[in-house]
PDB file of C-alpha atoms and ligand atoms in Angstrom:
ATOM      1  CA  MET A   1     -13.007   7.274 -28.390  1.00 98.00           C
ATOM      2  CA  LYS A   2      -9.868   9.023 -29.552  1.00 98.00           C
ATOM      3  CA  VAL A   3      -6.515   8.416 -27.864  1.00 98.00           C
ATOM      4  CA  VAL A   4      -3.827  11.114 -28.166  1.00 98.00           C
ATOM      5  CA  LYS A   5      -0.323  11.256 -26.795  1.00 98.00           C
ATOM      6  CA  SER A   6       0.878  14.722 -27.736  1.00 98.00           C
ATOM      7  CA  LYS A   7      -0.124  18.139 -26.458  1.00 98.00           C
ATOM      8  CA  ILE A   8      -0.643  19.336 -30.044  1.00 98.00           C
ATOM      9  CA  GLU A   9      -3.119  16.580 -30.871  1.00 98.00           C
ATOM     10  CA  LEU A  10      -4.867  17.164 -27.561  1.00 98.00           C
ATOM     11  CA  LYS A  11      -5.216  20.885 -28.241  1.00 98.00           C
ATOM     12  CA  GLN A  12      -6.590  20.203 -31.736  1.00 98.00           C
ATOM     13  CA  GLU A  13      -9.300  17.944 -30.331  1.00 98.00           C
ATOM     14  CA  ILE A  14     -10.143  20.404 -27.566  1.00 98.00           C
ATOM     15  CA  TYR A  15     -10.334  23.225 -30.131  1.00 98.00           C
ATOM     16  CA  LYS A  16     -12.868  21.223 -32.173  1.00 98.00           C
ATOM     17  CA  ALA A  17     -14.964  20.439 -29.077  1.00 98.00           C
ATOM     18  CA  LYS A  18     -14.955  24.122 -28.066  1.00 98.00           C
ATOM     19  CA  GLN A  19     -15.981  25.151 -31.608  1.00 98.00           C
ATOM     20  CA  GLU A  20     -19.002  22.891 -31.155  1.00 98.00           C
ATOM     21  CA  ASN A  21     -19.765  24.573 -27.816  1.00 98.00           C
ATOM     22  CA  LYS A  22     -19.322  21.305 -25.963  1.00 98.00           C
ATOM     23  CA  ILE A  23     -19.155  21.360 -22.171  1.00 98.00           C
ATOM     24  CA  ILE A  24     -15.861  19.681 -21.375  1.00 98.00           C
ATOM     25  CA  GLY A  25     -15.670  17.388 -18.357  1.00 99.00           C
ATOM     26  CA  PHE A  26     -12.209  16.264 -17.283  1.00 99.00           C
ATOM     27  CA  VAL A  27     -11.150  13.308 -15.136  1.00 99.00           C
ATOM     28  CA  PRO A  28      -7.381  13.311 -14.517  1.00 98.00           C
ATOM     29  CA  THR A  29      -6.000   9.910 -13.474  1.00 98.00           C
ATOM     30  CA  MET A  30      -2.781   7.999 -13.088  1.00 98.00           C
ATOM     31  CA  GLY A  31      -4.353   4.933 -14.692  1.00 97.00           C
ATOM     32  CA  TYR A  32      -4.909   1.426 -13.348  1.00 96.00           C
ATOM     33  CA  LEU A  33      -8.537   2.419 -13.361  1.00 97.00           C
ATOM     34  CA  HIS A  34     -11.110   1.085 -10.924  1.00 96.00           C
ATOM     35  CA  GLU A  35     -14.762   1.708 -10.076  1.00 97.00           C
ATOM     36  CA  GLY A  36     -13.755   4.899  -8.228  1.00 97.00           C
ATOM     37  CA  HIS A  37     -12.415   6.427 -11.456  1.00 98.00           C
ATOM     38  CA  LEU A  38     -15.394   5.101 -13.416  1.00 98.00           C
ATOM     39  CA  SER A  39     -17.766   6.743 -10.930  1.00 98.00           C
ATOM     40  CA  LEU A  40     -16.055  10.096 -11.638  1.00 98.00           C
ATOM     41  CA  ILE A  41     -16.478   9.529 -15.380  1.00 98.00           C
ATOM     42  CA  ARG A  42     -20.155   8.628 -14.939  1.00 98.00           C
ATOM     43  CA  GLU A  43     -20.703  11.767 -12.870  1.00 98.00           C
ATOM     44  CA  ALA A  44     -18.963  13.829 -15.562  1.00 98.00           C
ATOM     45  CA  LYS A  45     -21.155  12.276 -18.250  1.00 98.00           C
ATOM     46  CA  LYS A  46     -24.283  13.432 -16.415  1.00 98.00           C
ATOM     47  CA  GLU A  47     -23.187  17.056 -16.531  1.00 97.00           C
ATOM     48  CA  CYS A  48     -20.921  17.430 -19.579  1.00 98.00           C
ATOM     49  CA  ASP A  49     -21.099  16.473 -23.232  1.00 96.00           C
ATOM     50  CA  TYR A  50     -17.421  15.938 -24.035  1.00 98.00           C
ATOM     51  CA  ILE A  51     -15.406  13.793 -21.618  1.00 98.00           C
ATOM     52  CA  VAL A  52     -11.621  13.830 -21.438  1.00 99.00           C
ATOM     53  CA  VAL A  53      -9.661  11.386 -19.276  1.00 99.00           C
ATOM     54  CA  SER A  54      -5.908  11.698 -18.815  1.00 98.00           C
ATOM     55  CA  ILE A  55      -3.678   8.797 -17.845  1.00 98.00           C
ATOM     56  CA  PHE A  56      -0.307   9.984 -16.638  1.00 98.00           C
ATOM     57  CA  VAL A  57       1.750   8.597 -13.776  1.00 98.00           C
ATOM     58  CA  ASN A  58       3.196  11.900 -12.656  1.00 98.00           C
ATOM     59  CA  PRO A  59       6.776  11.383 -11.424  1.00 98.00           C
ATOM     60  CA  LYS A  60       6.777  14.810  -9.722  1.00 98.00           C
ATOM     61  CA  GLN A  61       4.291  13.705  -7.078  1.00 98.00           C
ATOM     62  CA  PHE A  62       6.166  10.601  -5.935  1.00 96.00           C
ATOM     63  CA  ASN A  63       8.661  11.174  -3.185  1.00 89.00           C
ATOM     64  CA  SER A  64      10.157   7.725  -3.494  1.00 90.00           C
ATOM     65  CA  GLU A  65      11.594   6.186  -6.656  1.00 93.00           C
ATOM     66  CA  GLU A  66      10.468   2.788  -5.421  1.00 92.00           C
ATOM     67  CA  ASP A  67       6.841   3.907  -5.019  1.00 91.00           C
ATOM     68  CA  LEU A  68       6.905   5.367  -8.545  1.00 95.00           C
ATOM     69  CA  LYS A  69       8.372   2.171  -9.981  1.00 95.00           C
ATOM     70  CA  LYS A  70       5.856  -0.015  -8.161  1.00 92.00           C
ATOM     71  CA  TYR A  71       2.827   2.080  -9.093  1.00 93.00           C
ATOM     72  CA  PRO A  72       0.608  -0.394 -11.002  1.00 94.00           C
ATOM     73  CA  ARG A  73       0.162   0.198 -14.726  1.00 96.00           C
ATOM     74  CA  ASP A  74      -1.966  -1.590 -17.338  1.00 97.00           C
ATOM     75  CA  TYR A  75      -2.723   0.769 -20.182  1.00 97.00           C
ATOM     76  CA  GLU A  76      -4.459  -1.818 -22.366  1.00 98.00           C
ATOM     77  CA  ARG A  77      -6.922  -2.694 -19.618  1.00 97.00           C
ATOM     78  CA  ASP A  78      -7.477   1.036 -18.914  1.00 98.00           C
ATOM     79  CA  LEU A  79      -8.277   1.757 -22.549  1.00 98.00           C
ATOM     80  CA  ASN A  80     -10.726  -1.154 -22.681  1.00 98.00           C
ATOM     81  CA  LEU A  81     -12.519   0.151 -19.610  1.00 98.00           C
ATOM     82  CA  LEU A  82     -12.655   3.673 -21.025  1.00 98.00           C
ATOM     83  CA  GLU A  83     -13.947   2.376 -24.359  1.00 98.00           C
ATOM     84  CA  LYS A  84     -16.858   0.773 -22.498  1.00 98.00           C
ATOM     85  CA  GLU A  85     -17.653   4.089 -20.791  1.00 98.00           C
ATOM     86  CA  ALA A  86     -17.811   5.681 -24.257  1.00 96.00           C
ATOM     87  CA  ILE A  87     -15.765   8.721 -23.347  1.00 98.00           C
ATOM     88  CA  ASP A  88     -14.557  11.101 -26.046  1.00 98.00           C
ATOM     89  CA  LEU A  89     -10.847  11.613 -25.570  1.00 98.00           C
ATOM     90  CA  VAL A  90      -7.975   9.981 -23.707  1.00 98.00           C
ATOM     91  CA  PHE A  91      -4.747  11.908 -23.177  1.00 99.00           C
ATOM     92  CA  MET A  92      -1.874   9.515 -22.486  1.00 98.00           C
ATOM     93  CA  PRO A  93       1.359  11.475 -22.690  1.00 98.00           C
ATOM     94  CA  GLU A  94       4.875  10.193 -22.110  1.00 98.00           C
ATOM     95  CA  ILE A  95       6.879  11.866 -19.332  1.00 98.00           C
ATOM     96  CA  GLU A  96       8.918  13.927 -21.867  1.00 98.00           C
ATOM     97  CA  GLU A  97       5.718  15.324 -23.348  1.00 98.00           C
ATOM     98  CA  ILE A  98       4.646  16.787 -20.008  1.00 98.00           C
ATOM     99  CA  TYR A  99       8.129  17.617 -18.735  1.00 98.00           C
ATOM    100  CA  PRO A 100      10.374  18.245 -21.783  1.00 98.00           C
ATOM    101  CA  GLU A 101      12.735  19.852 -19.288  1.00 98.00           C
ATOM    102  CA  ASP A 102      12.780  20.103 -15.540  1.00 96.00           C
ATOM    103  CA  PRO A 103      10.222  22.819 -14.701  1.00 97.00           C
ATOM    104  CA  LYS A 104      11.600  25.913 -12.962  1.00 97.00           C
ATOM    105  CA  ILE A 105       8.265  26.879 -11.455  1.00 97.00           C
ATOM    106  CA  PHE A 106       7.335  25.752  -7.948  1.00 97.00           C
ATOM    107  CA  ILE A 107       3.746  25.835  -6.818  1.00 97.00           C
ATOM    108  CA  ASP A 108       2.739  25.501  -3.210  1.00 98.00           C
ATOM    109  CA  MET A 109      -0.080  26.269  -0.827  1.00 98.00           C
ATOM    110  CA  PRO A 110       1.590  25.822   2.557  1.00 98.00           C
ATOM    111  CA  SER A 111      -1.476  26.357   4.722  1.00 98.00           C
ATOM    112  CA  LEU A 112      -3.125  23.325   3.107  1.00 98.00           C
ATOM    113  CA  THR A 113      -0.152  21.298   1.860  1.00 98.00           C
ATOM    114  CA  ASN A 114       1.754  21.262   5.180  1.00 98.00           C
ATOM    115  CA  LYS A 115      -0.806  19.007   6.821  1.00 98.00           C
ATOM    116  CA  LEU A 116      -1.954  15.359   6.812  1.00 98.00           C
ATOM    117  CA  CYS A 117      -0.327  13.569   3.835  1.00 98.00           C
ATOM    118  CA  GLY A 118       1.780  16.649   3.061  1.00 98.00           C
ATOM    119  CA  ILE A 119       3.761  16.193   6.291  1.00 98.00           C
ATOM    120  CA  HIS A 120       4.691  12.635   5.399  1.00 97.00           C
ATOM    121  CA  ARG A 121       5.134  13.022   1.646  1.00 96.00           C
ATOM    122  CA  PRO A 122       7.278  16.135   1.170  1.00 96.00           C
ATOM    123  CA  GLY A 123       6.880  17.544  -2.349  1.00 97.00           C
ATOM    124  CA  HIS A 124       3.844  15.385  -3.133  1.00 98.00           C
ATOM    125  CA  PHE A 125       1.196  18.101  -3.308  1.00 98.00           C
ATOM    126  CA  GLN A 126       3.551  20.504  -5.048  1.00 98.00           C
ATOM    127  CA  GLY A 127       3.892  17.830  -7.762  1.00 98.00           C
ATOM    128  CA  VAL A 128       0.125  17.325  -7.876  1.00 98.00           C
ATOM    129  CA  LEU A 129      -0.514  21.076  -8.142  1.00 98.00           C
ATOM    130  CA  LEU A 130       2.038  21.390 -10.942  1.00 98.00           C
ATOM    131  CA  VAL A 131       0.669  18.579 -13.081  1.00 98.00           C
ATOM    132  CA  VAL A 132      -2.989  19.445 -12.504  1.00 99.00           C
ATOM    133  CA  LEU A 133      -2.334  23.089 -13.380  1.00 98.00           C
ATOM    134  CA  LYS A 134      -0.575  22.000 -16.584  1.00 98.00           C
ATOM    135  CA  LEU A 135      -3.380  19.575 -17.444  1.00 98.00           C
ATOM    136  CA  PHE A 136      -6.011  22.237 -16.771  1.00 99.00           C
ATOM    137  CA  HIS A 137      -4.226  24.596 -19.187  1.00 98.00           C
ATOM    138  CA  LEU A 138      -4.049  21.903 -21.834  1.00 98.00           C
ATOM    139  CA  VAL A 139      -7.567  20.470 -21.502  1.00 98.00           C
ATOM    140  CA  GLU A 140      -9.352  23.745 -20.626  1.00 98.00           C
ATOM    141  CA  PRO A 141     -12.232  21.863 -18.986  1.00 98.00           C
ATOM    142  CA  ASN A 142     -15.445  23.451 -17.803  1.00 98.00           C
ATOM    143  CA  LYS A 143     -15.659  20.937 -14.970  1.00 98.00           C
ATOM    144  CA  ALA A 144     -13.074  18.644 -13.386  1.00 99.00           C
ATOM    145  CA  TYR A 145     -13.831  15.652 -11.167  1.00 99.00           C
ATOM    146  CA  PHE A 146     -11.846  14.399  -8.172  1.00 98.00           C
ATOM    147  CA  GLY A 147     -12.571  11.640  -5.679  1.00 98.00           C
ATOM    148  CA  LYS A 148     -12.943  12.572  -2.027  1.00 98.00           C
ATOM    149  CA  LYS A 149     -10.820   9.603  -0.979  1.00 97.00           C
ATOM    150  CA  ASP A 150      -7.997  12.070  -1.635  1.00 98.00           C
ATOM    151  CA  TYR A 151      -9.836  14.724   0.333  1.00 98.00           C
ATOM    152  CA  GLN A 152      -6.784  16.931   0.869  1.00 98.00           C
ATOM    153  CA  GLN A 153      -5.925  16.809  -2.838  1.00 98.00           C
ATOM    154  CA  TYR A 154      -9.496  17.781  -3.746  1.00 98.00           C
ATOM    155  CA  LYS A 155      -9.419  20.777  -1.363  1.00 98.00           C
ATOM    156  CA  ILE A 156      -6.014  21.946  -2.583  1.00 98.00           C
ATOM    157  CA  ILE A 157      -7.025  21.807  -6.241  1.00 98.00           C
ATOM    158  CA  LYS A 158     -10.310  23.574  -5.542  1.00 98.00           C
ATOM    159  CA  GLN A 159      -8.374  26.323  -3.745  1.00 98.00           C
ATOM    160  CA  MET A 160      -5.825  26.639  -6.580  1.00 98.00           C
ATOM    161  CA  VAL A 161      -8.601  27.182  -9.115  1.00 98.00           C
ATOM    162  CA  LYS A 162     -10.175  29.813  -6.851  1.00 98.00           C
ATOM    163  CA  ASP A 163      -6.898  31.613  -6.107  1.00 98.00           C
ATOM    164  CA  LEU A 164      -5.901  31.708  -9.789  1.00 98.00           C
ATOM    165  CA  ASP A 165      -9.369  32.736 -11.070  1.00 98.00           C
ATOM    166  CA  MET A 166      -9.516  29.692 -13.316  1.00 98.00           C
ATOM    167  CA  ASP A 167     -12.891  29.222 -14.928  1.00 98.00           C
ATOM    168  CA  ILE A 168     -13.193  25.561 -13.924  1.00 98.00           C
ATOM    169  CA  GLU A 169     -15.683  23.985 -11.560  1.00 98.00           C
ATOM    170  CA  VAL A 170     -13.887  21.473  -9.349  1.00 98.00           C
ATOM    171  CA  ILE A 171     -16.286  18.752  -8.290  1.00 98.00           C
ATOM    172  CA  GLY A 172     -15.604  16.401  -5.388  1.00 98.00           C
ATOM    173  CA  CYS A 173     -17.212  12.971  -5.752  1.00 98.00           C
ATOM    174  CA  PRO A 174     -17.922  10.409  -3.014  1.00 97.00           C
ATOM    175  CA  LEU A 175     -15.302   7.891  -1.997  1.00 97.00           C
ATOM    176  CA  ILE A 176     -16.163   4.446  -3.405  1.00 97.00           C
ATOM    177  CA  ARG A 177     -15.662   1.275  -1.349  1.00 97.00           C
ATOM    178  CA  GLU A 178     -15.543  -2.397  -2.091  1.00 95.00           C
ATOM    179  CA  ASP A 179     -18.187  -4.547  -0.346  1.00 96.00           C
ATOM    180  CA  SER A 180     -15.452  -5.354   2.186  1.00 96.00           C
ATOM    181  CA  GLY A 181     -15.283  -1.646   3.087  1.00 97.00           C
ATOM    182  CA  ILE A 182     -11.810  -1.076   1.639  1.00 97.00           C
ATOM    183  CA  ALA A 183     -11.597   2.280  -0.134  1.00 98.00           C
ATOM    184  CA  LEU A 184     -10.923   1.661  -3.824  1.00 97.00           C
ATOM    185  CA  SER A 185      -7.372   2.526  -4.788  1.00 96.00           C
ATOM    186  CA  SER A 186      -5.019   1.459  -7.561  1.00 92.00           C
ATOM    187  CA  ARG A 187      -2.560   0.581  -4.805  1.00 93.00           C
ATOM    188  CA  ASN A 188      -4.857  -2.197  -3.454  1.00 95.00           C
ATOM    189  CA  ALA A 189      -3.565  -4.365  -6.300  1.00 92.00           C
ATOM    190  CA  ARG A 190      -0.252  -4.659  -4.429  1.00 93.00           C
ATOM    191  CA  LEU A 191      -1.807  -6.273  -1.328  1.00 96.00           C
ATOM    192  CA  SER A 192      -1.588  -9.999  -0.542  1.00 97.00           C
ATOM    193  CA  ASN A 193      -4.660 -11.853   0.809  1.00 97.00           C
ATOM    194  CA  LYS A 194      -3.532 -11.218   4.378  1.00 97.00           C
ATOM    195  CA  GLY A 195      -2.844  -7.572   3.499  1.00 97.00           C
ATOM    196  CA  TYR A 196      -6.382  -7.279   2.133  1.00 96.00           C
ATOM    197  CA  SER A 197      -7.948  -8.570   5.309  1.00 97.00           C
ATOM    198  CA  ASP A 198      -5.757  -6.334   7.487  1.00 98.00           C
ATOM    199  CA  ALA A 199      -6.619  -3.337   5.291  1.00 98.00           C
ATOM    200  CA  GLN A 200     -10.310  -3.950   5.977  1.00 98.00           C
ATOM    201  CA  LEU A 201      -9.671  -2.928   9.588  1.00 98.00           C
ATOM    202  CA  ILE A 202      -9.089   0.659   8.452  1.00 98.00           C
ATOM    203  CA  TYR A 203     -12.692   1.398   7.512  1.00 98.00           C
ATOM    204  CA  ARG A 204     -13.995  -0.728  10.370  1.00 98.00           C
ATOM    205  CA  ALA A 205     -12.001   1.448  12.778  1.00 98.00           C
ATOM    206  CA  LEU A 206     -13.346   4.640  11.195  1.00 98.00           C
ATOM    207  CA  GLN A 207     -16.915   3.344  11.472  1.00 98.00           C
ATOM    208  CA  ILE A 208     -16.483   2.421  15.136  1.00 98.00           C
ATOM    209  CA  ALA A 209     -15.011   5.847  15.910  1.00 98.00           C
ATOM    210  CA  LYS A 210     -17.917   7.499  14.137  1.00 98.00           C
ATOM    211  CA  LYS A 211     -20.363   5.417  16.206  1.00 98.00           C
ATOM    212  CA  GLU A 212     -18.580   6.536  19.379  1.00 98.00           C
ATOM    213  CA  TRP A 213     -18.850  10.146  18.197  1.00 98.00           C
ATOM    214  CA  LEU A 214     -22.576   9.636  17.522  1.00 97.00           C
ATOM    215  CA  LYS A 215     -22.897   8.364  21.113  1.00 97.00           C
ATOM    216  CA  GLY A 216     -21.315  11.605  22.351  1.00 98.00           C
ATOM    217  CA  GLU A 217     -17.534  11.163  22.394  1.00 98.00           C
ATOM    218  CA  THR A 218     -15.983  14.343  20.985  1.00 98.00           C
ATOM    219  CA  LYS A 219     -12.396  14.221  22.265  1.00 98.00           C
ATOM    220  CA  PRO A 220     -10.099  13.782  19.239  1.00 98.00           C
ATOM    221  CA  GLU A 221      -7.463  11.986  21.333  1.00 98.00           C
ATOM    222  CA  THR A 222      -9.967   9.350  22.516  1.00 98.00           C
ATOM    223  CA  LEU A 223     -11.407   8.800  19.024  1.00 98.00           C
ATOM    224  CA  LYS A 224      -7.904   8.569  17.522  1.00 98.00           C
ATOM    225  CA  GLU A 225      -6.870   6.034  20.159  1.00 98.00           C
ATOM    226  CA  ILE A 226      -9.898   3.852  19.350  1.00 98.00           C
ATOM    227  CA  ILE A 227      -8.991   3.904  15.651  1.00 98.00           C
ATOM    228  CA  LYS A 228      -5.304   3.185  16.242  1.00 98.00           C
ATOM    229  CA  ASP A 229      -6.037   0.226  18.522  1.00 98.00           C
ATOM    230  CA  ILE A 230      -8.362  -1.396  15.984  1.00 98.00           C
ATOM    231  CA  ILE A 231      -6.105  -0.823  12.967  1.00 98.00           C
ATOM    232  CA  GLU A 232      -3.107  -2.164  14.828  1.00 98.00           C
ATOM    233  CA  THR A 233      -4.801  -5.486  15.538  1.00 98.00           C
ATOM    234  CA  GLY A 234      -3.791  -6.203  11.915  1.00 97.00           C
ATOM    235  CA  SER A 235      -0.206  -7.421  12.129  1.00 96.00           C
ATOM    236  CA  LEU A 236       0.619  -5.981   8.682  1.00 97.00           C
ATOM    237  CA  ASN A 237      -0.755  -2.507   9.517  1.00 98.00           C
ATOM    238  CA  ARG A 238       1.382   0.443  10.571  1.00 98.00           C
ATOM    239  CA  VAL A 239      -0.426   3.720  11.235  1.00 98.00           C
ATOM    240  CA  GLU A 240       1.215   6.781   9.676  1.00 98.00           C
ATOM    241  CA  TYR A 241      -1.306   9.320  10.915  1.00 98.00           C
ATOM    242  CA  ILE A 242      -4.833   9.644  12.253  1.00 98.00           C
ATOM    243  CA  GLU A 243      -6.215  13.194  12.392  1.00 98.00           C
ATOM    244  CA  ILE A 244      -9.588  14.801  12.921  1.00 98.00           C
ATOM    245  CA  VAL A 245      -9.737  17.971  10.869  1.00 98.00           C
ATOM    246  CA  ASP A 246     -11.964  20.831   9.909  1.00 98.00           C
ATOM    247  CA  PRO A 247     -13.161  20.133   6.343  1.00 98.00           C
ATOM    248  CA  GLU A 248     -12.345  23.656   5.139  1.00 98.00           C
ATOM    249  CA  ASN A 249      -8.897  24.529   6.516  1.00 98.00           C
ATOM    250  CA  LEU A 250      -7.764  20.981   7.383  1.00 98.00           C
ATOM    251  CA  GLU A 251      -6.695  22.199  10.847  1.00 98.00           C
ATOM    252  CA  ASN A 252      -6.828  19.667  13.677  1.00 98.00           C
ATOM    253  CA  VAL A 253      -9.950  20.236  15.740  1.00 98.00           C
ATOM    254  CA  LYS A 254     -10.092  20.482  19.504  1.00 98.00           C
ATOM    255  CA  GLU A 255     -13.509  18.867  19.632  1.00 98.00           C
ATOM    256  CA  ALA A 256     -14.987  16.632  16.940  1.00 98.00           C
ATOM    257  CA  LYS A 257     -18.114  18.214  15.491  1.00 98.00           C
ATOM    258  CA  GLU A 258     -20.538  17.519  12.646  1.00 98.00           C
ATOM    259  CA  GLY A 259     -18.868  17.898   9.241  1.00 98.00           C
ATOM    260  CA  ASP A 260     -15.323  17.229  10.482  1.00 98.00           C
ATOM    261  CA  ILE A 261     -13.269  14.615   8.680  1.00 98.00           C
ATOM    262  CA  ILE A 262     -11.336  11.779  10.262  1.00 98.00           C
ATOM    263  CA  ALA A 263      -8.410  11.136   7.891  1.00 98.00           C
ATOM    264  CA  VAL A 264      -5.953   8.272   8.169  1.00 98.00           C
ATOM    265  CA  ALA A 265      -2.904   6.967   6.357  1.00 98.00           C
ATOM    266  CA  VAL A 266      -1.805   3.422   7.052  1.00 98.00           C
ATOM    267  CA  TYR A 267       0.939   1.265   5.642  1.00 98.00           C
ATOM    268  CA  THR A 268      -0.339  -2.270   5.085  1.00 98.00           C
ATOM    269  CA  GLU A 269       2.591  -4.504   4.131  1.00 96.00           C
ATOM    270  CA  ASN A 270       4.426  -1.423   2.871  1.00 92.00           C
ATOM    271  CA  VAL A 271       1.528  -0.240   0.689  1.00 95.00           C
ATOM    272  CA  ARG A 272       0.405   3.231   1.714  1.00 96.00           C
ATOM    273  CA  LEU A 273      -3.391   3.388   2.015  1.00 98.00           C
ATOM    274  CA  ILE A 274      -5.441   6.465   2.852  1.00 98.00           C
ATOM    275  CA  ASP A 275      -9.051   6.667   3.928  1.00 98.00           C
ATOM    276  CA  ASN A 276     -11.435   9.098   5.593  1.00 98.00           C
ATOM    277  CA  ILE A 277     -14.915   9.409   7.014  1.00 98.00           C
ATOM    278  CA  GLU A 278     -17.095  12.450   7.552  1.00 98.00           C
ATOM    279  CA  LEU A 279     -18.699  12.906  10.939  1.00 98.00           C
ATOM    280  CA  ASN A 280     -22.379  13.202  10.138  1.00 97.00           C
ATOM    281  CA  ARG A 281     -25.617  11.535  11.109  1.00 94.00           C
ATOM    282  CA  GLU A 282     -25.805   9.420   7.944  1.00 87.00           C
ATOM    283  CA  ASP A 283     -25.922   5.641   8.186  1.00 76.00           C
ATOM    284  CA  ILE A 284     -22.647   3.778   8.354  1.00 75.00           C
TER     285      ILE A 284
HETATM  286  O1  PAF B   1      -5.369  11.495  -7.875  1.00 57.88           O
HETATM  287  C1  PAF B   1      -4.584  11.207  -8.795  1.00 57.88           C
HETATM  288  O2  PAF B   1      -4.710  10.176  -9.441  1.00 57.88           O
HETATM  289  C2  PAF B   1      -3.459  12.166  -9.129  1.00 57.88           C
HETATM  290  O3  PAF B   1      -2.960  12.773  -7.998  1.00 57.88           O
HETATM  291  C3  PAF B   1      -3.830  13.203 -10.204  1.00 57.88           C
HETATM  292  C4  PAF B   1      -4.932  14.128  -9.719  1.00 57.88           C
HETATM  293  C5  PAF B   1      -4.287  12.497 -11.465  1.00 57.88           C
HETATM  294  C6  PAF B   1      -2.614  14.070 -10.534  1.00 57.88           C
HETATM  295  O4  PAF B   1      -1.557  13.311 -11.012  1.00 57.88           O
END
């Protein structure tokens, strides 16, 4: 496994891989890796023969200095985990390498970014789009892997690639949960024991709402109320949003139907957690 920090070194390695006709699979991350990230890498390894992982805590996608500062980091642990996965290349740039000066370009996709998390985190998706576009230009992957825990992010990136005719297949991979049901996230590391048990109510609430939907309840307001009531039994939980959206355009639906997504954002002891569930007939 090779670790590079500069764009030049990265491009040299990518050039060599392309010369050897390797299929490049890319997993962009902000580090503090967990099983969710590793599942993306394992998926990439099934389909590609040269795997690149980037670790870069992108300041442009944080809308609070405090959140950026508190974002967990442990690069040594990350590199050990990646070594075990036997990936080919890690790109770990410093901030100045990615943003030698403040970029003048502004990328947006209002019809998808002005919804769900985008309403509550102004500038977040614009920062994600910017860094992912830059990383895509640098890594030139054939396929790129994103977790569906960040469903909105996955849709936005897929749309960017389509709109800009980029020759990259964007692959959405299933959300991974702990046995407790909590969606894996680097942010979970900031929760206390009580926070952890309150956070477990999030998935429980989504499951109960899905069961109600399976029994015939289709009114979004009723389903949202059920979820809110359950989540708020946790004294450390504060609901930011609960929405039931169409999986393609992320518009709120008037009636919950098969394939729709229930998406939530909850603050548990000031840690922002997101989760979602698809309305389908699969077991929960
Ligand atoms: O999902 C993330 O970890 C980040 O938003 C990403 C895609 C690596 C861009 O910084």
